[in-house]
XYZ file of N, CA, C and O in Angstrom:
460
model
N -220.240 109.708 96.258
C -220.718 110.923 96.517
C -222.054 110.531 96.920
O -222.669 109.612 97.025
N -222.307 111.890 97.243
C -223.385 112.237 97.484
C -224.601 113.184 97.467
O -224.445 114.303 96.697
N -226.090 113.056 97.363
C -226.646 114.187 96.745
C -227.611 114.116 97.982
O -228.788 113.349 98.531
N -227.329 115.808 98.546
C -228.918 115.716 99.434
C -229.688 116.955 99.129
O -229.052 118.257 97.807
N -230.905 117.436 99.646
C -231.215 118.453 99.365
C -231.260 119.845 100.398
O -231.281 119.626 101.607
N -230.785 121.004 99.911
C -230.452 122.173 101.040
C -231.445 123.170 100.525
O -231.127 123.449 99.194
N -231.540 123.767 100.906
C -232.408 124.756 100.758
C -232.948 125.334 99.429
O -232.738 126.081 98.402
N -233.960 124.199 98.625
C -234.282 124.706 97.158
C -233.701 123.743 96.468
O -233.722 124.229 95.535
N -232.205 123.085 96.872
C -231.521 123.161 95.913
C -230.447 121.670 96.186
O -230.752 121.051 97.328
N -229.892 120.988 95.073
C -229.384 119.755 94.994
C -227.835 120.064 96.094
O -227.585 120.799 95.444
N -227.601 119.531 96.746
C -225.797 119.565 97.175
C -225.364 118.060 96.752
O -225.660 116.846 97.232
N -223.764 118.140 95.515
C -223.992 117.248 94.617
C -221.908 117.372 95.838
O -221.802 117.923 95.612
N -221.979 116.768 96.709
C -220.492 116.157 97.342
C -220.375 114.871 96.720
O -220.118 113.870 96.772
N -218.764 115.941 96.485
C -217.620 114.659 95.914
C -216.627 114.857 96.314
O -216.216 115.644 97.380
N -215.803 114.003 96.231
C -214.125 113.664 96.627
C -213.461 114.964 96.910
O -212.740 115.829 97.283
N -213.710 116.106 95.288
C -212.842 116.308 94.958
C -213.518 118.139 95.375
O -213.494 119.755 95.186
N -215.083 118.551 96.430
C -215.381 119.985 96.305
C -217.317 119.387 96.117
O -217.844 118.242 95.900
N -218.043 120.186 96.650
C -219.053 120.696 96.883
C -219.300 120.975 96.053
O -219.391 122.535 95.429
N -220.750 120.723 94.743
C -221.812 121.721 94.041
C -223.180 121.594 94.301
O -223.904 120.611 94.812
N -223.372 123.111 93.757
C -224.798 123.334 94.079
C -226.004 123.549 93.012
O -225.124 124.661 92.147
N -226.516 123.091 92.736
C -227.854 123.161 91.991
C -229.115 123.428 92.486
O -229.438 122.972 92.582
N -229.666 124.909 91.716
C -231.059 125.020 92.106
C -231.986 123.904 90.919
O -231.733 123.749 89.949
N -233.043 123.676 91.709
C -233.953 123.400 91.325
C -234.611 123.981 90.086
O -235.024 122.978 89.033
N -234.430 125.175 89.986
C -235.111 126.032 88.990
C -234.286 126.198 87.949
O -234.641 126.889 86.705
N -233.092 125.328 87.715
C -232.166 125.461 86.907
C -232.130 124.113 86.171
O -231.559 123.908 85.361
N -232.922 123.437 86.765
C -233.028 121.886 85.950
C -233.738 121.824 84.883
O -235.045 121.896 85.592
N -233.602 121.577 83.906
C -234.652 121.454 82.792
C -235.057 120.096 83.022
O -236.548 119.729 82.843
N -234.320 119.106 82.620
C -234.586 117.527 82.837
C -233.347 116.743 83.285
O -232.285 116.899 83.889
N -233.667 115.536 84.247
C -232.343 114.534 84.235
C -232.582 113.392 82.879
O -234.057 112.934 83.105
N -231.643 112.943 82.734
C -231.284 111.790 81.568
C -230.783 110.391 82.673
O -229.833 110.771 83.012
N -231.316 109.568 82.300
C -230.444 108.519 82.883
C -229.473 107.964 81.446
O -230.051 107.454 80.349
N -228.019 107.684 81.365
C -227.745 107.639 80.764
C -226.241 106.433 80.698
O -225.490 107.377 81.993
N -226.353 105.624 80.131
C -225.902 104.555 81.074
C -225.696 104.310 82.376
O -226.823 104.339 83.131
N -224.204 104.460 83.261
C -224.249 104.165 84.329
C -224.333 105.479 85.487
O -224.242 105.956 86.630
N -224.794 106.781 84.960
C -224.972 108.238 85.462
C -226.565 108.546 84.844
O -227.346 107.858 84.489
N -226.826 109.415 85.965
C -227.700 110.676 85.825
C -227.146 111.533 85.548
O -226.407 112.274 86.543
N -228.060 112.709 84.572
C -227.204 113.694 84.275
C -228.442 114.954 84.556
O -229.544 114.912 83.958
N -227.684 115.897 84.748
C -228.737 116.978 84.982
C -228.602 118.103 83.988
O -227.387 118.757 84.445
N -229.118 118.394 83.282
C -229.501 119.188 82.295
C -229.711 120.308 82.636
O -230.594 120.531 83.110
N -228.393 121.796 82.961
C -229.571 122.385 83.048
C -230.082 123.748 81.955
O -229.121 123.802 81.338
N -230.123 125.307 82.834
C -230.033 125.918 82.164
C -229.164 126.806 81.496
O -229.039 127.103 80.459
N -227.711 126.098 82.424
C -226.627 127.075 81.753
C -225.825 126.104 80.675
O -224.413 126.109 80.290
N -226.688 125.223 80.142
C -226.278 123.885 79.269
C -225.097 122.875 79.851
O -224.046 122.491 78.985
N -224.794 122.944 81.361
C -224.327 121.999 81.138
C -224.509 120.667 81.778
O -225.987 120.924 82.233
N -224.327 119.420 81.604
C -224.813 118.561 81.796
C -223.486 118.034 83.217
O -222.472 117.869 83.388
N -224.266 117.711 84.542
C -223.726 117.581 86.180
C -224.076 115.829 85.435
O -225.258 115.741 86.183
N -223.087 114.964 85.979
C -223.691 113.385 86.063
C -223.422 113.739 87.330
O -222.657 113.906 88.396
N -223.944 112.551 87.988
C -224.455 112.450 89.041
C -224.726 110.898 89.370
O -225.380 110.735 88.343
N -223.742 109.711 89.773
C -224.468 108.021 89.839
C -224.895 107.978 91.092
O -224.951 107.234 92.140
N -226.616 108.216 90.576
C -227.633 108.028 91.404
C -228.563 107.826 90.503
O -229.068 108.820 89.513
N -229.503 106.861 90.601
C -230.354 106.672 89.711
C -232.188 107.331 90.236
O -232.260 107.890 90.583
N -232.583 107.813 88.584
C -234.227 108.222 88.976
C -234.687 107.664 89.585
O -235.521 108.916 90.171
N -234.675 106.723 90.052
C -235.795 106.678 91.280
C -235.508 106.853 92.444
O -236.185 107.000 92.746
N -233.656 106.968 92.695
C -234.031 107.330 94.179
C -233.813 109.014 94.183
O -233.912 109.285 95.045
N -233.204 109.560 92.713
C -233.600 111.139 93.151
C -234.874 111.367 92.669
O -235.545 113.224 93.404
N -236.032 110.687 92.207
C -237.782 111.572 91.869
C -238.127 111.693 93.020
O -238.964 112.440 93.509
N -238.159 110.650 94.553
C -238.677 111.072 95.569
C -238.191 112.685 96.550
O -238.822 113.507 96.997
N -236.956 113.171 95.592
C -236.410 114.341 96.605
C -236.908 115.694 95.829
O -236.649 116.458 95.767
N -237.039 115.779 94.424
C -237.507 116.445 93.860
C -238.994 117.073 94.158
O -240.437 116.499 94.151
N -239.486 118.691 93.268
C -240.512 119.201 93.968
C -240.919 118.819 92.971
O -241.102 117.967 91.753
N -242.767 119.167 93.191
C -244.295 118.508 92.551
C -244.096 118.947 90.780
O -244.771 118.607 89.762
N -242.897 120.285 90.363
C -242.785 120.504 88.824
C -241.903 119.312 88.174
O -242.126 119.945 87.358
N -241.231 118.650 89.146
C -240.641 117.281 88.095
C -241.211 116.303 87.796
O -242.103 115.768 89.166
N -241.271 115.812 86.530
C -242.358 114.250 86.046
C -242.046 113.620 85.373
O -240.714 113.967 84.515
N -242.322 112.063 85.882
C -241.114 111.024 85.251
C -241.657 111.340 83.489
O -243.501 110.843 84.012
N -241.068 111.366 82.688
C -241.944 111.392 81.455
C -241.838 110.265 80.596
O -242.149 109.644 79.602
N -240.382 109.222 81.117
C -239.973 108.590 80.108
C -239.188 107.405 81.494
O -238.671 107.968 82.460
N -238.767 106.200 80.852
C -237.979 105.280 82.259
C -236.610 106.084 81.869
O -235.784 105.681 82.735
N -236.197 107.039 81.296
C -234.462 107.556 81.017
C -235.051 108.880 81.634
O -233.694 109.812 81.483
N -235.677 109.615 81.757
C -235.998 111.178 82.103
C -237.178 111.348 82.757
O -238.088 110.846 83.195
N -236.484 112.154 83.821
C -237.792 113.226 84.446
C -237.594 115.038 84.002
O -236.355 115.112 83.667
N -238.589 115.379 84.043
C -238.954 116.871 83.420
C -239.675 117.560 83.672
O -240.494 117.426 85.025
N -238.690 119.068 84.208
C -238.825 120.062 84.554
C -240.155 120.753 83.887
O -239.969 121.456 82.991
N -241.492 120.700 84.247
C -242.515 120.839 83.927
C -242.670 122.250 82.898
O -243.648 122.777 82.245
N -241.971 123.162 84.267
C -241.812 124.556 83.802
C -240.895 125.034 82.507
O -241.270 125.945 81.945
N -240.407 124.218 82.045
C -239.533 124.454 80.680
C -240.589 124.124 79.227
O -239.567 124.341 78.073
N -241.171 123.059 79.689
C -242.288 122.441 78.818
C -242.925 123.472 77.585
O -243.460 124.317 78.577
N -242.315 123.511 76.452
C -243.619 124.785 75.559
C -244.201 124.077 74.540
O -245.277 124.333 74.024
N -243.518 122.876 74.441
C -244.540 122.287 73.214
C -243.845 120.528 73.274
O -242.866 120.249 74.172
N -244.927 119.683 72.632
C -244.484 117.960 73.000
C -244.743 117.454 71.588
O -245.998 118.108 71.306
N -244.005 116.949 71.089
C -244.299 116.436 69.073
C -243.766 115.224 69.033
O -243.092 114.077 70.372
N -245.214 114.776 68.288
C -245.000 113.085 68.127
C -243.799 112.871 67.242
O -243.629 113.415 66.340
N -242.995 111.676 67.643
C -241.734 110.905 67.493
C -242.342 109.807 66.655
O -241.704 109.647 65.239
N -242.937 108.781 67.746
C -243.560 107.534 66.322
C -245.110 107.789 67.034
O -245.496 108.399 68.292
N -245.592 106.307 67.105
C -246.946 105.877 68.155
C -246.452 105.708 69.545
O -247.981 105.895 70.339
N -245.508 105.781 70.171
C -245.593 105.466 71.301
C -244.718 106.242 71.842
O -244.509 105.964 73.338
N -244.325 107.347 71.428
C -243.351 108.433 71.716
C -243.315 109.897 71.649
O -243.123 109.811 70.326
N -243.054 110.523 72.606
C -243.342 111.808 72.169
C -241.807 112.597 72.369
O -241.063 111.850 73.547
N -241.728 114.089 72.012
C -240.560 114.692 72.794
C -240.961 116.048 72.618
O -241.813 116.370 72.460
N -240.125 116.381 73.884
C -240.336 117.723 74.423
C -238.786 118.682 73.887
O -237.929 118.608 74.692
N -239.064 119.537 73.245
C -238.245 120.500 72.840
C -237.383 121.369 73.649
O -238.834 122.198 74.360
N -236.061 121.497 74.277
C -236.321 122.772 74.452
C -235.347 124.304 74.494
O -234.587 123.747 73.198
N -234.884 124.897 74.524
C -234.733 126.169 74.077
C -233.093 126.268 73.764
O -232.100 126.316 72.703
N -232.554 125.071 74.429
C -231.236 124.831 73.919
C -230.888 123.644 73.535
O -229.521 122.874 72.865
N -231.770 123.173 72.288
C -231.312 122.241 71.409
C -231.291 121.099 71.483
O -231.046 120.176 70.893
N -231.852 120.982 73.063
C -231.694 119.310 73.257
C -233.269 119.282 73.695
O -233.963 119.657 73.337
N -233.528 117.301 73.758
C -235.081 117.326 73.920
C -234.896 116.413 74.728
O -234.158 115.154 75.440
N -235.932 115.826 75.770
C -236.392 114.794 76.425
C -237.417 113.968 75.999
O -238.372 114.762 74.756
N -237.581 112.423 76.231
C -238.754 111.666 75.882
C -239.819 111.568 76.721
O -239.330 112.225 77.869
N -241.073 111.471 75.474
C -242.176 111.351 76.418
C -243.108 109.770 76.489
O -243.244 110.096 74.739
N -243.229 109.008 77.114
C -243.172 107.987 76.500
C -245.441 107.903 76.700
O -245.756 109.095 77.346
N -246.358 107.126 75.743
C -247.496 107.806 75.326
C -247.789 107.115 77.076
O -249.007 107.714 77.571
N -247.393 106.968 77.245
C -248.909 106.199 78.882
C -248.334 107.168 79.629
O -249.029 107.121 80.698
N -247.012 107.847 79.989
C -246.980 109.180 80.850
C -247.058 110.392 80.067
O -247.367 111.549 80.924
N -247.868 110.439 78.759
C -248.008 111.745 78.262
C -249.715 112.149 79.050
O -249.726 113.566 79.148
N -250.358 111.322 79.451
C -252.029 112.314 80.505
C -251.511 112.496 81.626
O -252.218 113.423 82.092
N -250.578 111.830 82.637
C -249.930 112.206 83.676
C -249.363 113.692 83.480
O -249.406 114.656 84.044
N -248.517 113.935 82.143
C -247.688 114.919 81.846
C -249.085 115.952 81.769
O -248.602 117.646 82.052
N -249.640 115.604 81.075
C -250.961 117.174 80.463
C -251.808 117.666 81.765
O -252.116 118.697 81.934
N -252.097 116.572 82.871
C -252.442 116.966 83.889
C -251.954 117.603 85.180
O -251.743 118.700 85.418
N -250.475 117.728 85.069
C -249.477 118.467 85.705
C -249.215 119.558 85.248
O -249.001 120.698 85.749
N -249.405 119.683 83.593
C -248.735 121.118 82.644
C -250.305 122.330 83.418
O -249.980 123.046 83.642
N -251.613 121.548 83.078
C -252.839 122.608 83.421
C -252.553 122.967 84.631
O -253.484 123.665 84.842
N -251.840 122.152 85.741
C -252.245 122.502 87.613
C -250.675 123.981 86.967
O -250.947 124.514 88.293
N -249.970 124.279 86.449
C -248.328 124.858 86.521
C -249.342 126.249 86.120
O -250.113 126.661 85.741
Protein backbone atom coordinates (compact mmCIF):
# COMPACT_ATOMS: atom_id res chain seq x y z
CA UNK A 1 0.00 0.00 0.00
CA UNK A 2 1.20 3.49 -0.86
CA UNK A 3 -0.20 6.72 0.57
CA UNK A 4 0.46 9.95 -1.34
CA UNK A 5 -0.84 13.51 -1.34
CA UNK A 6 -2.39 14.79 -4.57
CA UNK A 7 -4.42 18.01 -4.88
CA UNK A 8 -5.22 18.36 -1.16
CA UNK A 9 -6.32 14.76 -0.73
CA UNK A 10 -4.91 11.35 0.03
CA UNK A 11 -4.32 8.97 -2.83
CA UNK A 12 -4.37 5.43 -1.41
CA UNK A 13 -2.80 2.99 -3.84
CA UNK A 14 -3.58 -0.68 -3.25
CA UNK A 15 -3.17 -3.79 -5.37
CA UNK A 16 -6.85 -3.72 -6.30
CA UNK A 17 -7.12 -0.02 -7.13
CA UNK A 18 -6.71 3.60 -6.13
CA UNK A 19 -8.90 5.47 -3.65
CA UNK A 20 -9.02 9.27 -3.18
CA UNK A 21 -10.01 10.90 0.12
CA UNK A 22 -10.29 14.70 0.48
CA UNK A 23 -8.78 16.13 3.66
CA UNK A 24 -12.04 18.02 4.25
CA UNK A 25 -13.88 14.68 4.47
CA UNK A 26 -11.64 13.22 7.18
CA UNK A 27 -13.03 13.72 10.69
CA UNK A 28 -10.20 11.93 12.47
CA UNK A 29 -7.56 9.24 12.13
CA UNK A 30 -7.37 6.46 14.70
CA UNK A 31 -4.66 3.88 15.25
CA UNK A 32 -6.34 0.53 15.84
CA UNK A 33 -4.30 -2.66 16.01
CA UNK A 34 -2.03 -2.75 12.95
CA UNK A 35 -3.96 -0.17 10.90
CA UNK A 36 -4.80 3.49 10.90
CA UNK A 37 -8.49 4.11 10.28
CA UNK A 38 -9.54 7.24 8.41
CA UNK A 39 -13.00 8.13 9.72
CA UNK A 40 -14.78 10.16 7.05
CA UNK A 41 -17.92 12.29 6.87
CA UNK A 42 -19.42 9.57 4.69
CA UNK A 43 -19.36 7.40 7.83
CA UNK A 44 -16.88 5.01 6.28
CA UNK A 45 -13.69 3.81 7.93
CA UNK A 46 -10.84 3.46 5.49
CA UNK A 47 -8.00 1.29 6.79
CA UNK A 48 -4.42 2.08 5.80
CA UNK A 49 -1.32 0.20 6.95
CA UNK A 50 0.68 3.31 7.86
CA UNK A 51 1.38 4.66 11.36
CA UNK A 52 0.10 7.98 12.67
CA UNK A 53 3.70 9.16 13.01
CA UNK A 54 4.24 8.73 9.25
CA UNK A 55 0.88 10.23 8.28
CA UNK A 56 1.07 13.25 10.61
CA UNK A 57 3.63 15.27 8.56
CA UNK A 58 1.49 14.81 5.43
CA UNK A 59 -1.56 16.49 6.96
CA UNK A 60 -2.53 20.17 6.82
CA UNK A 61 -2.54 22.37 9.94
CA UNK A 62 -6.21 21.67 10.67
CA UNK A 63 -5.18 18.19 11.91
CA UNK A 64 -3.90 17.95 15.48
CA UNK A 65 -2.51 14.97 17.40
CA UNK A 66 -4.81 14.73 20.42
CA UNK A 67 -3.83 11.34 21.80
CA UNK A 68 -1.29 8.63 21.03
CA UNK A 69 -4.05 6.88 19.04
CA UNK A 70 -5.80 9.88 17.44
CA UNK A 71 -5.26 12.76 15.04
CA UNK A 72 -8.34 14.98 14.76
CA UNK A 73 -9.47 17.45 12.11
CA UNK A 74 -10.27 20.39 14.39
CA UNK A 75 -12.83 21.74 11.92
CA UNK A 76 -15.20 19.00 13.14
CA UNK A 77 -14.80 19.57 16.89
CA UNK A 78 -17.91 21.13 18.39
CA UNK A 79 -17.32 20.22 22.05
CA UNK A 80 -14.90 18.45 24.37
CA UNK A 81 -16.11 16.39 27.34
CA UNK A 82 -14.22 15.22 30.40
CA UNK A 83 -14.07 11.41 30.67
CA UNK A 84 -11.70 11.14 33.63
CA UNK A 85 -8.88 13.22 35.13
CA UNK A 86 -6.47 12.49 32.25
CA UNK A 87 -8.69 11.95 29.21
CA UNK A 88 -11.30 13.99 27.34
CA UNK A 89 -13.39 13.06 24.34
CA UNK A 90 -14.60 14.94 21.30
CA UNK A 91 -17.96 13.57 20.11
CA UNK A 92 -18.92 13.95 16.45
CA UNK A 93 -22.26 14.02 14.64
CA UNK A 94 -21.82 10.48 13.28
CA UNK A 95 -21.93 9.05 16.82
CA UNK A 96 -18.19 8.40 16.91
CA UNK A 97 -15.74 10.14 19.23
CA UNK A 98 -12.00 10.74 19.49
CA UNK A 99 -9.88 10.80 22.63
CA UNK A 100 -7.93 13.83 23.80
CA UNK A 101 -5.21 13.41 26.40
CA UNK A 102 -4.85 16.00 29.12
CA UNK A 103 -1.35 16.90 27.93
CA UNK A 104 -2.65 17.59 24.38
CA UNK A 105 -5.64 19.67 25.49
CA UNK A 106 -3.80 23.01 25.71
CA UNK A 107 -2.33 22.60 22.20
CA UNK A 108 -5.78 21.73 20.93
CA UNK A 109 -7.28 24.83 22.56
CA UNK A 110 -4.68 27.04 20.91
CA UNK A 111 -5.38 25.50 17.49
CA UNK A 112 -9.15 25.82 17.93
CA UNK A 113 -8.82 29.54 18.65
CA UNK A 114 -6.88 30.03 15.41
CA UNK A 115 -9.52 28.40 13.19
